[in-house]
Amino acid sequence: MVNSALNDNGELLRREHLPANKRALLEFFGSFPEPVQAVVESTSSWYWLADWCQANEIPLSLAHAKMTKAISYAKVKTDKVDAKTLAELLRVGLIPQAHKVMVAQRDLRELTRGGLRMVQRRERLQKYNVHIDEVGWYYPDQLQSMLAARLPQVAAMEAKLLLEQILQLHRHTQQMEQEIEAQGAFTRDLELILPIPGIGMVGGWTILAEVGDICRFPSDRQFCSYCRLVPGSKDSGGSHRHKSGNKDGNKYLRLVFGQAAISAYSQYRTVKKFYNKIKCRSGKNVARTVVGKELAKGVWHVLTKQEPYKGFKGQPTRVATRPHWPQPISPSFREEELTPYR
């Protein structure tokens, strides 16, 4: 790592190219007799730096990488330039702060992210247009026989190898989910968001791990924007255009709410009706995103107000089908009043 140290007058006191270990950091910071503060860019390796600074009572700021680039764009961009720029921004109080996840939530967040990556990997391996819903992942021998019968002979060997990888990923995913469910903290918040249509146990844990403190979002609109569920805008010279495909925000929350939307409009009649209305007007991709946005609004409201979920857009919800019964239902219905749709 490259470390640069400035004083209050902006003078460069020391610049070192150090190995990424605690001993080198201790020697670097120990060379200054006066109190110091530090800043680091929000890359994937800031956890151990934050822990070290906290143990040594050094205030650490986590700089938002994209916003920092927007503030301090330079034609020449090297590690030395970046380190000095961060130090200068910290000196004048212009560091765009990124969210630092709490220590208690780090393990949960890494588990949920690992589970989502495994699910994505498993889905990408399904290159053949064969539906396996009638067999499922829990019966690998039957699944392999079904694939061998339905695939061309030339593709059978590759399908067998792919199946072995898929089943291995599925076992790993199950282990990951068991470890996630063993997490004991934040159970009250989990109970609040589970009745929301489409959100299951792993999805609920993922939302809590990625959000952290919901109070950092003053409104549901800002929370939906963080979840990548609203388009950006590109207005200039009197023209108004949406900016789709924006990468700002949390990609894991975008994935979770996308999956929750599919599950919600597949199993809940109220959500399905709303989805079809948007679909006829704007297409299925937009409709799916709008459903995900409404689910995200529900999450924000129940977590902020600490109140039970009151229904999708003010309407009580119950499952329209029951592939796996029981399904989460709106608290507005009592269990004895429910009659599953046939």
C-alpha positions as a LaTeX table, in Angstrom:
\begin{tabular}{lrrr}
\hline
Residue & $x$ (\AA) & $y$ (\AA) & $z$ (\AA) \\
\hline
Met1 & 0.00 & 0.00 & 0.00 \\
Val2 & 1.03 & 3.62 & $-0.51$ \\
Asn3 & 0.70 & 5.85 & 2.56 \\
Ser4 & 0.94 & 9.64 & 2.47 \\
Ala5 & 0.93 & 11.87 & 5.56 \\
Leu6 & 0.13 & 15.60 & 5.54 \\
Asn7 & 0.12 & 18.12 & 8.34 \\
Asp8 & $-2.55$ & 20.76 & 8.99 \\
Asn9 & $-0.87$ & 23.12 & 6.51 \\
Gly10 & $-1.00$ & 20.58 & 3.68 \\
Glu11 & 2.74 & 19.89 & 3.72 \\
Leu12 & 3.80 & 16.37 & 2.80 \\
Leu13 & 5.52 & 14.88 & 5.84 \\
Arg14 & 6.08 & 11.32 & 4.68 \\
Arg15 & 5.24 & 9.01 & 1.81 \\
Glu16 & 5.97 & 5.30 & 1.99 \\
His17 & 5.28 & 2.23 & $-0.13$ \\
Leu18 & 4.53 & $-0.30$ & 2.63 \\
Pro19 & 3.67 & $-3.98$ & 2.73 \\
Ala20 & 0.06 & $-4.60$ & 3.72 \\
Asn21 & 0.67 & $-5.76$ & 7.28 \\
Lys22 & 0.08 & $-4.43$ & 10.78 \\
Arg23 & 3.78 & $-4.10$ & 11.67 \\
Ala24 & 4.43 & $-1.70$ & 8.80 \\
Leu25 & 1.38 & 0.37 & 9.74 \\
Leu26 & 2.46 & 0.56 & 13.35 \\
Glu27 & 5.90 & 1.82 & 12.35 \\
Phe28 & 4.43 & 4.39 & 9.95 \\
Phe29 & 1.87 & 5.88 & 12.33 \\
Gly30 & 4.24 & 5.60 & 15.30 \\
Ser31 & 6.64 & 8.06 & 13.66 \\
Phe32 & 4.23 & 10.95 & 14.37 \\
Pro33 & 4.11 & 12.20 & 17.96 \\
Glu34 & 0.90 & 14.22 & 17.49 \\
Pro35 & $-2.62$ & 12.72 & 17.12 \\
Val36 & $-3.42$ & 11.40 & 13.66 \\
Gln37 & $-6.48$ & 10.41 & 11.65 \\
Ala38 & $-6.66$ & 8.18 & 8.61 \\
Val39 & $-8.67$ & 7.63 & 5.45 \\
Val40 & $-8.87$ & 4.65 & 3.11 \\
Glu41 & $-10.78$ & 4.07 & $-0.11$ \\
Ser42 & $-13.69$ & 1.62 & 0.12 \\
Thr43 & $-12.06$ & $-1.32$ & $-1.62$ \\
Ser44 & $-12.54$ & $-4.97$ & $-0.71$ \\
Ser45 & $-9.71$ & $-5.03$ & 1.86 \\
Trp46 & $-10.70$ & $-2.34$ & 4.33 \\
Tyr47 & $-11.99$ & $-4.67$ & 7.08 \\
Trp48 & $-8.62$ & $-5.39$ & 8.64 \\
Leu49 & $-7.55$ & $-1.75$ & 8.35 \\
Ala50 & $-10.68$ & $-0.64$ & 10.19 \\
Asp51 & $-10.07$ & $-3.21$ & 12.93 \\
Trp52 & $-6.43$ & $-2.15$ & 13.30 \\
Cys53 & $-7.28$ & 1.55 & 13.49 \\
Gln54 & $-9.99$ & 0.90 & 16.06 \\
Ala55 & $-7.59$ & $-1.15$ & 18.21 \\
Asn56 & $-5.00$ & 1.67 & 18.03 \\
Glu57 & $-7.58$ & 4.45 & 18.60 \\
Ile58 & $-7.03$ & 6.06 & 15.19 \\
Pro59 & $-10.17$ & 7.63 & 13.65 \\
Leu60 & $-10.69$ & 6.12 & 10.20 \\
Ser61 & $-12.83$ & 7.54 & 7.38 \\
Leu62 & $-14.03$ & 5.25 & 4.60 \\
Ala63 & $-14.04$ & 7.16 & 1.29 \\
His64 & $-16.66$ & 6.40 & $-1.34$ \\
Ala65 & $-14.56$ & 5.40 & $-4.36$ \\
Lys66 & $-16.82$ & 6.73 & $-7.13$ \\
Met67 & $-17.66$ & 10.00 & $-5.39$ \\
Thr68 & $-14.00$ & 10.60 & $-4.57$ \\
Lys69 & $-13.14$ & 10.18 & $-8.24$ \\
Ala70 & $-15.84$ & 12.70 & $-9.19$ \\
Ile71 & $-14.45$ & 15.26 & $-6.73$ \\
Ser72 & $-10.79$ & 14.83 & $-7.54$ \\
Tyr73 & $-10.57$ & 13.75 & $-11.18$ \\
Ala74 & $-7.01$ & 13.81 & $-12.54$ \\
Lys75 & $-5.46$ & 12.85 & $-15.85$ \\
Val76 & $-2.57$ & 11.14 & $-14.07$ \\
Lys77 & $-3.91$ & 8.56 & $-11.62$ \\
Thr78 & $-1.43$ & 6.50 & $-9.62$ \\
Asp79 & $-1.36$ & 5.12 & $-6.11$ \\
Lys80 & 0.85 & 8.01 & $-4.99$ \\
Val81 & $-1.53$ & 10.59 & $-6.45$ \\
Asp82 & $-4.55$ & 8.86 & $-4.94$ \\
Ala83 & $-2.98$ & 8.64 & $-1.47$ \\
Lys84 & $-2.05$ & 12.33 & $-1.45$ \\
Thr85 & $-5.48$ & 13.32 & $-2.79$ \\
Leu86 & $-7.25$ & 11.36 & $-0.06$ \\
Ala87 & $-5.08$ & 12.98 & 2.58 \\
Glu88 & $-5.84$ & 16.45 & 1.22 \\
Leu89 & $-9.57$ & 15.81 & 1.14 \\
Leu90 & $-9.44$ & 14.50 & 4.70 \\
Arg91 & $-7.54$ & 17.60 & 5.84 \\
Val92 & $-10.23$ & 19.96 & 4.55 \\
Gly93 & $-13.17$ & 17.72 & 5.53 \\
Leu94 & $-14.34$ & 16.85 & 2.02 \\
Ile95 & $-14.20$ & 13.05 & 2.17 \\
Pro96 & $-17.42$ & 11.54 & 0.71 \\
Gln97 & $-18.21$ & 8.98 & 3.38 \\
Ala98 & $-19.09$ & 5.40 & 2.48 \\
His99 & $-21.10$ & 3.18 & 4.80 \\
Lys100 & $-19.00$ & 1.12 & 7.21 \\
Val101 & $-20.84$ & $-2.06$ & 8.05 \\
Met102 & $-20.94$ & $-2.91$ & 11.75 \\
Val103 & $-18.54$ & $-5.59$ & 12.96 \\
Ala104 & $-21.47$ & $-7.70$ & 14.16 \\
Gln105 & $-22.92$ & $-7.76$ & 10.63 \\
Arg106 & $-19.76$ & $-8.54$ & 8.66 \\
Asp107 & $-19.98$ & $-12.33$ & 8.97 \\
Leu108 & $-23.64$ & $-12.30$ & 8.05 \\
Arg109 & $-23.02$ & $-10.09$ & 5.02 \\
Glu110 & $-20.17$ & $-12.26$ & 3.74 \\
Leu111 & $-22.30$ & $-15.40$ & 4.16 \\
Thr112 & $-25.29$ & $-13.95$ & 2.31 \\
Arg113 & $-23.14$ & $-12.56$ & $-0.49$ \\
Gly114 & $-21.40$ & $-15.91$ & $-0.87$ \\
Gly115 & $-24.78$ & $-17.64$ & $-1.05$ \\
Leu116 & $-26.03$ & $-15.28$ & $-3.77$ \\
Arg117 & $-22.87$ & $-15.78$ & $-5.81$ \\
Met118 & $-23.29$ & $-19.55$ & $-5.59$ \\
Val119 & $-26.91$ & $-19.35$ & $-6.74$ \\
Gln120 & $-25.88$ & $-17.18$ & $-9.70$ \\
Arg121 & $-23.12$ & $-19.61$ & $-10.58$ \\
Arg122 & $-25.54$ & $-22.53$ & $-10.44$ \\
Glu123 & $-28.00$ & $-20.78$ & $-12.73$ \\
Arg124 & $-25.31$ & $-19.93$ & $-15.29$ \\
Leu125 & $-24.38$ & $-23.59$ & $-15.57$ \\
Gln126 & $-27.86$ & $-24.50$ & $-16.84$ \\
Lys127 & $-27.07$ & $-24.09$ & $-20.51$ \\
Tyr128 & $-29.62$ & $-26.63$ & $-21.76$ \\
Asn129 & $-33.27$ & $-25.76$ & $-22.11$ \\
Val130 & $-34.52$ & $-28.60$ & $-19.91$ \\
His131 & $-36.92$ & $-27.93$ & $-17.04$ \\
Ile132 & $-35.96$ & $-29.77$ & $-13.87$ \\
Asp133 & $-38.80$ & $-28.58$ & $-11.63$ \\
Glu134 & $-40.50$ & $-31.97$ & $-11.75$ \\
Val135 & $-37.44$ & $-33.64$ & $-10.22$ \\
Gly136 & $-35.56$ & $-30.92$ & $-8.36$ \\
Trp137 & $-32.06$ & $-30.78$ & $-6.95$ \\
Tyr138 & $-32.72$ & $-33.13$ & $-4.06$ \\
Tyr139 & $-32.77$ & $-36.27$ & $-6.24$ \\
Pro140 & $-29.52$ & $-36.21$ & $-8.25$ \\
Asp141 & $-29.82$ & $-39.79$ & $-9.57$ \\
Gln142 & $-33.30$ & $-39.18$ & $-10.98$ \\
Leu143 & $-32.20$ & $-35.82$ & $-12.34$ \\
Gln144 & $-29.25$ & $-37.37$ & $-14.14$ \\
Ser145 & $-31.46$ & $-40.06$ & $-15.67$ \\
Met146 & $-33.95$ & $-37.46$ & $-16.83$ \\
Leu147 & $-31.24$ & $-35.35$ & $-18.46$ \\
Ala148 & $-29.70$ & $-38.38$ & $-20.17$ \\
Ala149 & $-33.10$ & $-39.27$ & $-21.65$ \\
Arg150 & $-33.95$ & $-35.78$ & $-22.89$ \\
Leu151 & $-30.59$ & $-34.55$ & $-24.19$ \\
Pro152 & $-28.81$ & $-35.49$ & $-27.42$ \\
Gln153 & $-26.20$ & $-38.18$ & $-27.06$ \\
Val154 & $-23.36$ & $-35.81$ & $-27.94$ \\
Ala155 & $-24.39$ & $-33.42$ & $-25.16$ \\
Ala156 & $-24.93$ & $-36.12$ & $-22.54$ \\
Met157 & $-21.33$ & $-36.19$ & $-21.30$ \\
Glu158 & $-21.07$ & $-32.42$ & $-20.97$ \\
Ala159 & $-24.45$ & $-32.34$ & $-19.23$ \\
Lys160 & $-23.21$ & $-34.97$ & $-16.77$ \\
Leu161 & $-20.13$ & $-32.89$ & $-15.94$ \\
Leu162 & $-22.22$ & $-29.77$ & $-15.61$ \\
Leu163 & $-24.65$ & $-31.61$ & $-13.35$ \\
Glu164 & $-21.80$ & $-32.63$ & $-11.03$ \\
Gln165 & $-20.75$ & $-28.98$ & $-10.75$ \\
Ile166 & $-24.33$ & $-27.84$ & $-10.20$ \\
Leu167 & $-24.95$ & $-30.41$ & $-7.47$ \\
Gln168 & $-21.69$ & $-29.49$ & $-5.75$ \\
Leu169 & $-22.69$ & $-25.82$ & $-5.84$ \\
His170 & $-26.12$ & $-26.77$ & $-4.52$ \\
Arg171 & $-24.60$ & $-28.60$ & $-1.56$ \\
His172 & $-22.36$ & $-25.63$ & $-0.85$ \\
Thr173 & $-25.36$ & $-23.32$ & $-1.09$ \\
Gln174 & $-27.27$ & $-25.45$ & 1.42 \\
Gln175 & $-24.34$ & $-25.35$ & 3.84 \\
Met176 & $-24.16$ & $-21.59$ & 3.41 \\
Glu177 & $-27.89$ & $-21.22$ & 4.08 \\
Gln178 & $-27.65$ & $-23.35$ & 7.24 \\
Glu179 & $-24.85$ & $-21.15$ & 8.52 \\
Ile180 & $-26.88$ & $-18.02$ & 7.70 \\
Glu181 & $-29.91$ & $-19.32$ & 9.58 \\
Ala182 & $-27.68$ & $-20.02$ & 12.59 \\
Gln183 & $-27.01$ & $-16.30$ & 12.98 \\
Gly184 & $-28.85$ & $-15.22$ & 16.12 \\
Ala185 & $-28.74$ & $-11.44$ & 15.92 \\
Phe186 & $-31.33$ & $-9.13$ & 14.30 \\
Thr187 & $-34.13$ & $-11.70$ & 14.62 \\
Arg188 & $-36.71$ & $-9.02$ & 15.50 \\
Asp189 & $-36.10$ & $-7.19$ & 12.22 \\
Leu190 & $-36.20$ & $-10.50$ & 10.35 \\
Glu191 & $-39.64$ & $-11.28$ & 11.79 \\
Leu192 & $-40.88$ & $-7.91$ & 10.54 \\
Ile193 & $-39.83$ & $-8.37$ & 6.91 \\
Leu194 & $-40.61$ & $-12.08$ & 6.42 \\
Pro195 & $-44.38$ & $-11.48$ & 5.91 \\
Ile196 & $-43.57$ & $-9.25$ & 2.91 \\
Pro197 & $-44.44$ & $-11.18$ & $-0.30$ \\
Gly198 & $-41.52$ & $-12.94$ & $-1.97$ \\
Ile199 & $-39.01$ & $-12.51$ & 0.86 \\
Gly200 & $-37.75$ & $-15.74$ & 2.37 \\
Met201 & $-35.28$ & $-16.53$ & 5.10 \\
Val202 & $-32.07$ & $-16.08$ & 3.08 \\
Gly203 & $-33.44$ & $-13.01$ & 1.31 \\
Gly204 & $-34.40$ & $-11.47$ & 4.64 \\
Trp205 & $-30.96$ & $-12.07$ & 6.14 \\
Thr206 & $-29.36$ & $-10.62$ & 3.01 \\
Ile207 & $-31.43$ & $-7.44$ & 3.25 \\
Leu208 & $-30.55$ & $-6.93$ & 6.91 \\
Ala209 & $-26.86$ & $-7.59$ & 6.29 \\
Glu210 & $-26.63$ & $-5.18$ & 3.36 \\
Val211 & $-28.76$ & $-2.39$ & 4.82 \\
Gly212 & $-27.14$ & $-2.14$ & 8.23 \\
Asp213 & $-28.86$ & 0.80 & 9.93 \\
Ile214 & $-32.07$ & 1.61 & 8.04 \\
Cys215 & $-32.09$ & 5.08 & 9.59 \\
Arg216 & $-29.30$ & 6.14 & 7.24 \\
Phe217 & $-31.99$ & 6.37 & 4.54 \\
Pro218 & $-34.26$ & 9.34 & 5.33 \\
Ser219 & $-36.98$ & 8.18 & 2.92 \\
Asp220 & $-38.16$ & 5.11 & 1.06 \\
Arg221 & $-37.22$ & 6.81 & $-2.23$ \\
Gln222 & $-33.57$ & 7.02 & $-1.18$ \\
Phe223 & $-33.64$ & 3.40 & $-0.04$ \\
Cys224 & $-35.09$ & 2.27 & $-3.40$ \\
Ser225 & $-32.41$ & 4.26 & $-5.18$ \\
Tyr226 & $-29.72$ & 2.52 & $-3.11$ \\
Cys227 & $-31.27$ & $-0.81$ & $-4.13$ \\
Arg228 & $-30.91$ & 0.11 & $-7.85$ \\
Leu229 & $-34.67$ & $-0.01$ & $-8.31$ \\
Val230 & $-35.16$ & 3.45 & $-9.82$ \\
Pro231 & $-33.61$ & 4.74 & $-13.06$ \\
Gly232 & $-31.22$ & 7.63 & $-13.16$ \\
Ser233 & $-31.94$ & 10.79 & $-15.10$ \\
Lys234 & $-30.01$ & 12.63 & $-17.75$ \\
Asp235 & $-31.56$ & 16.08 & $-18.18$ \\
Ser236 & $-29.78$ & 18.66 & $-20.28$ \\
Gly237 & $-30.80$ & 21.46 & $-22.63$ \\
Gly238 & $-34.50$ & 20.98 & $-21.99$ \\
Ser239 & $-34.46$ & 17.25 & $-22.74$ \\
His240 & $-35.48$ & 14.72 & $-20.10$ \\
Arg241 & $-34.29$ & 11.15 & $-20.40$ \\
His242 & $-34.08$ & 8.17 & $-18.09$ \\
Lys243 & $-30.67$ & 6.66 & $-17.57$ \\
Ser244 & $-31.20$ & 2.93 & $-17.35$ \\
Gly245 & $-28.58$ & 0.38 & $-16.37$ \\
Asn246 & $-27.12$ & 2.62 & $-13.67$ \\
Lys247 & $-24.54$ & 0.86 & $-11.51$ \\
Asp248 & $-24.86$ & 3.15 & $-8.49$ \\
Gly249 & $-26.16$ & 1.41 & $-5.40$ \\
Asn250 & $-26.02$ & $-2.07$ & $-3.95$ \\
Lys251 & $-26.02$ & $-4.88$ & $-6.52$ \\
Tyr252 & $-26.85$ & $-7.54$ & $-3.91$ \\
Leu253 & $-30.02$ & $-5.75$ & $-2.82$ \\
Arg254 & $-30.95$ & $-5.35$ & $-6.49$ \\
Leu255 & $-30.59$ & $-9.10$ & $-6.94$ \\
Val256 & $-32.56$ & $-9.96$ & $-3.79$ \\
Phe257 & $-35.49$ & $-7.70$ & $-4.62$ \\
Gly258 & $-35.49$ & $-8.92$ & $-8.21$ \\
Gln259 & $-35.82$ & $-12.51$ & $-7.02$ \\
Ala260 & $-38.41$ & $-11.49$ & $-4.43$ \\
Ala261 & $-40.47$ & $-9.76$ & $-7.13$ \\
Ile262 & $-40.59$ & $-12.94$ & $-9.24$ \\
Ser263 & $-41.66$ & $-15.00$ & $-6.25$ \\
Ala264 & $-44.23$ & $-12.39$ & $-5.19$ \\
Tyr265 & $-46.10$ & $-12.05$ & $-8.49$ \\
Ser266 & $-45.93$ & $-15.82$ & $-9.01$ \\
Gln267 & $-47.58$ & $-16.68$ & $-5.67$ \\
Tyr268 & $-49.66$ & $-13.67$ & $-4.64$ \\
Arg269 & $-52.76$ & $-12.72$ & $-6.60$ \\
Thr270 & $-52.71$ & $-9.07$ & $-5.48$ \\
Val271 & $-49.11$ & $-8.66$ & $-6.62$ \\
Lys272 & $-49.81$ & $-10.53$ & $-9.87$ \\
Lys273 & $-52.63$ & $-8.15$ & $-10.74$ \\
Phe274 & $-50.38$ & $-5.14$ & $-10.15$ \\
Tyr275 & $-47.55$ & $-6.75$ & $-12.14$ \\
Asn276 & $-49.80$ & $-7.45$ & $-15.14$ \\
Lys277 & $-51.03$ & $-3.87$ & $-15.15$ \\
Ile278 & $-47.48$ & $-2.49$ & $-15.37$ \\
Lys279 & $-46.44$ & $-5.21$ & $-17.82$ \\
Cys280 & $-49.14$ & $-4.26$ & $-20.34$ \\
Arg281 & $-47.99$ & $-0.67$ & $-20.24$ \\
Ser282 & $-44.18$ & $-0.89$ & $-19.98$ \\
Gly283 & $-43.05$ & $-4.50$ & $-20.46$ \\
Lys284 & $-42.11$ & $-7.31$ & $-18.13$ \\
Asn285 & $-38.65$ & $-6.02$ & $-17.16$ \\
Val286 & $-40.00$ & $-2.67$ & $-16.00$ \\
Ala287 & $-42.92$ & $-4.39$ & $-14.27$ \\
Arg288 & $-40.58$ & $-6.69$ & $-12.36$ \\
Thr289 & $-38.49$ & $-3.72$ & $-11.22$ \\
Val290 & $-41.58$ & $-1.78$ & $-10.12$ \\
Val291 & $-42.78$ & $-4.75$ & $-8.05$ \\
Gly292 & $-39.32$ & $-4.99$ & $-6.49$ \\
Lys293 & $-39.48$ & $-1.27$ & $-5.68$ \\
Glu294 & $-42.82$ & $-1.70$ & $-3.90$ \\
Leu295 & $-41.37$ & $-4.56$ & $-1.87$ \\
Ala296 & $-38.36$ & $-2.40$ & $-0.97$ \\
Lys297 & $-40.70$ & 0.36 & 0.18 \\
Gly298 & $-42.43$ & $-2.15$ & 2.43 \\
Val299 & $-39.09$ & $-3.18$ & 3.92 \\
Trp300 & $-38.17$ & 0.43 & 4.62 \\
His301 & $-41.48$ & 1.19 & 6.32 \\
Val302 & $-41.58$ & $-1.87$ & 8.58 \\
Leu303 & $-37.94$ & $-1.48$ & 9.64 \\
Thr304 & $-38.19$ & 2.27 & 10.18 \\
Lys305 & $-41.48$ & 2.23 & 12.06 \\
Gln306 & $-40.93$ & $-1.21$ & 13.67 \\
Glu307 & $-44.51$ & $-2.13$ & 12.76 \\
Pro308 & $-45.92$ & $-5.29$ & 11.16 \\
Tyr309 & $-46.39$ & $-5.40$ & 7.40 \\
Lys310 & $-49.84$ & $-4.10$ & 6.39 \\
Gly311 & $-50.14$ & $-5.40$ & 2.85 \\
Phe312 & $-49.01$ & $-4.78$ & $-0.71$ \\
Lys313 & $-49.95$ & $-1.19$ & $-1.65$ \\
Gly314 & $-52.49$ & $-1.16$ & 1.17 \\
Gln315 & $-54.15$ & $-4.43$ & 0.14 \\
Pro316 & $-53.98$ & $-7.62$ & 2.24 \\
Thr317 & $-52.04$ & $-10.39$ & 0.55 \\
Arg318 & $-52.34$ & $-14.13$ & 0.56 \\
Val319 & $-50.80$ & $-16.77$ & $-1.62$ \\
Ala320 & $-52.59$ & $-17.68$ & $-4.83$ \\
Thr321 & $-50.87$ & $-21.06$ & $-5.19$ \\
Arg322 & $-49.18$ & $-23.34$ & $-2.74$ \\
Pro323 & $-46.16$ & $-25.17$ & $-4.18$ \\
His324 & $-44.74$ & $-25.30$ & $-0.66$ \\
Trp325 & $-47.33$ & $-24.87$ & 2.05 \\
Pro326 & $-47.56$ & $-22.95$ & 4.33 \\
Gln327 & $-46.55$ & $-19.69$ & 2.69 \\
Pro328 & $-46.19$ & $-16.33$ & 4.49 \\
Ile329 & $-49.52$ & $-14.51$ & 4.58 \\
Ser330 & $-50.64$ & $-11.06$ & 5.54 \\
Pro331 & $-51.36$ & $-10.67$ & 9.26 \\
Ser332 & $-54.72$ & $-9.20$ & 8.23 \\
Phe333 & $-55.98$ & $-12.76$ & 7.62 \\
Arg334 & $-56.46$ & $-15.33$ & 10.34 \\
Glu335 & $-55.28$ & $-18.83$ & 9.55 \\
Glu336 & $-58.72$ & $-20.39$ & 9.87 \\
Glu337 & $-60.10$ & $-17.95$ & 7.28 \\
Leu338 & $-57.70$ & $-19.03$ & 4.54 \\
Thr339 & $-58.80$ & $-21.31$ & 1.73 \\
Pro340 & $-56.05$ & $-22.06$ & $-0.82$ \\
Tyr341 & $-56.87$ & $-21.41$ & $-4.44$ \\
Arg342 & $-57.22$ & $-24.54$ & $-6.56$ \\
\hline
\end{tabular}
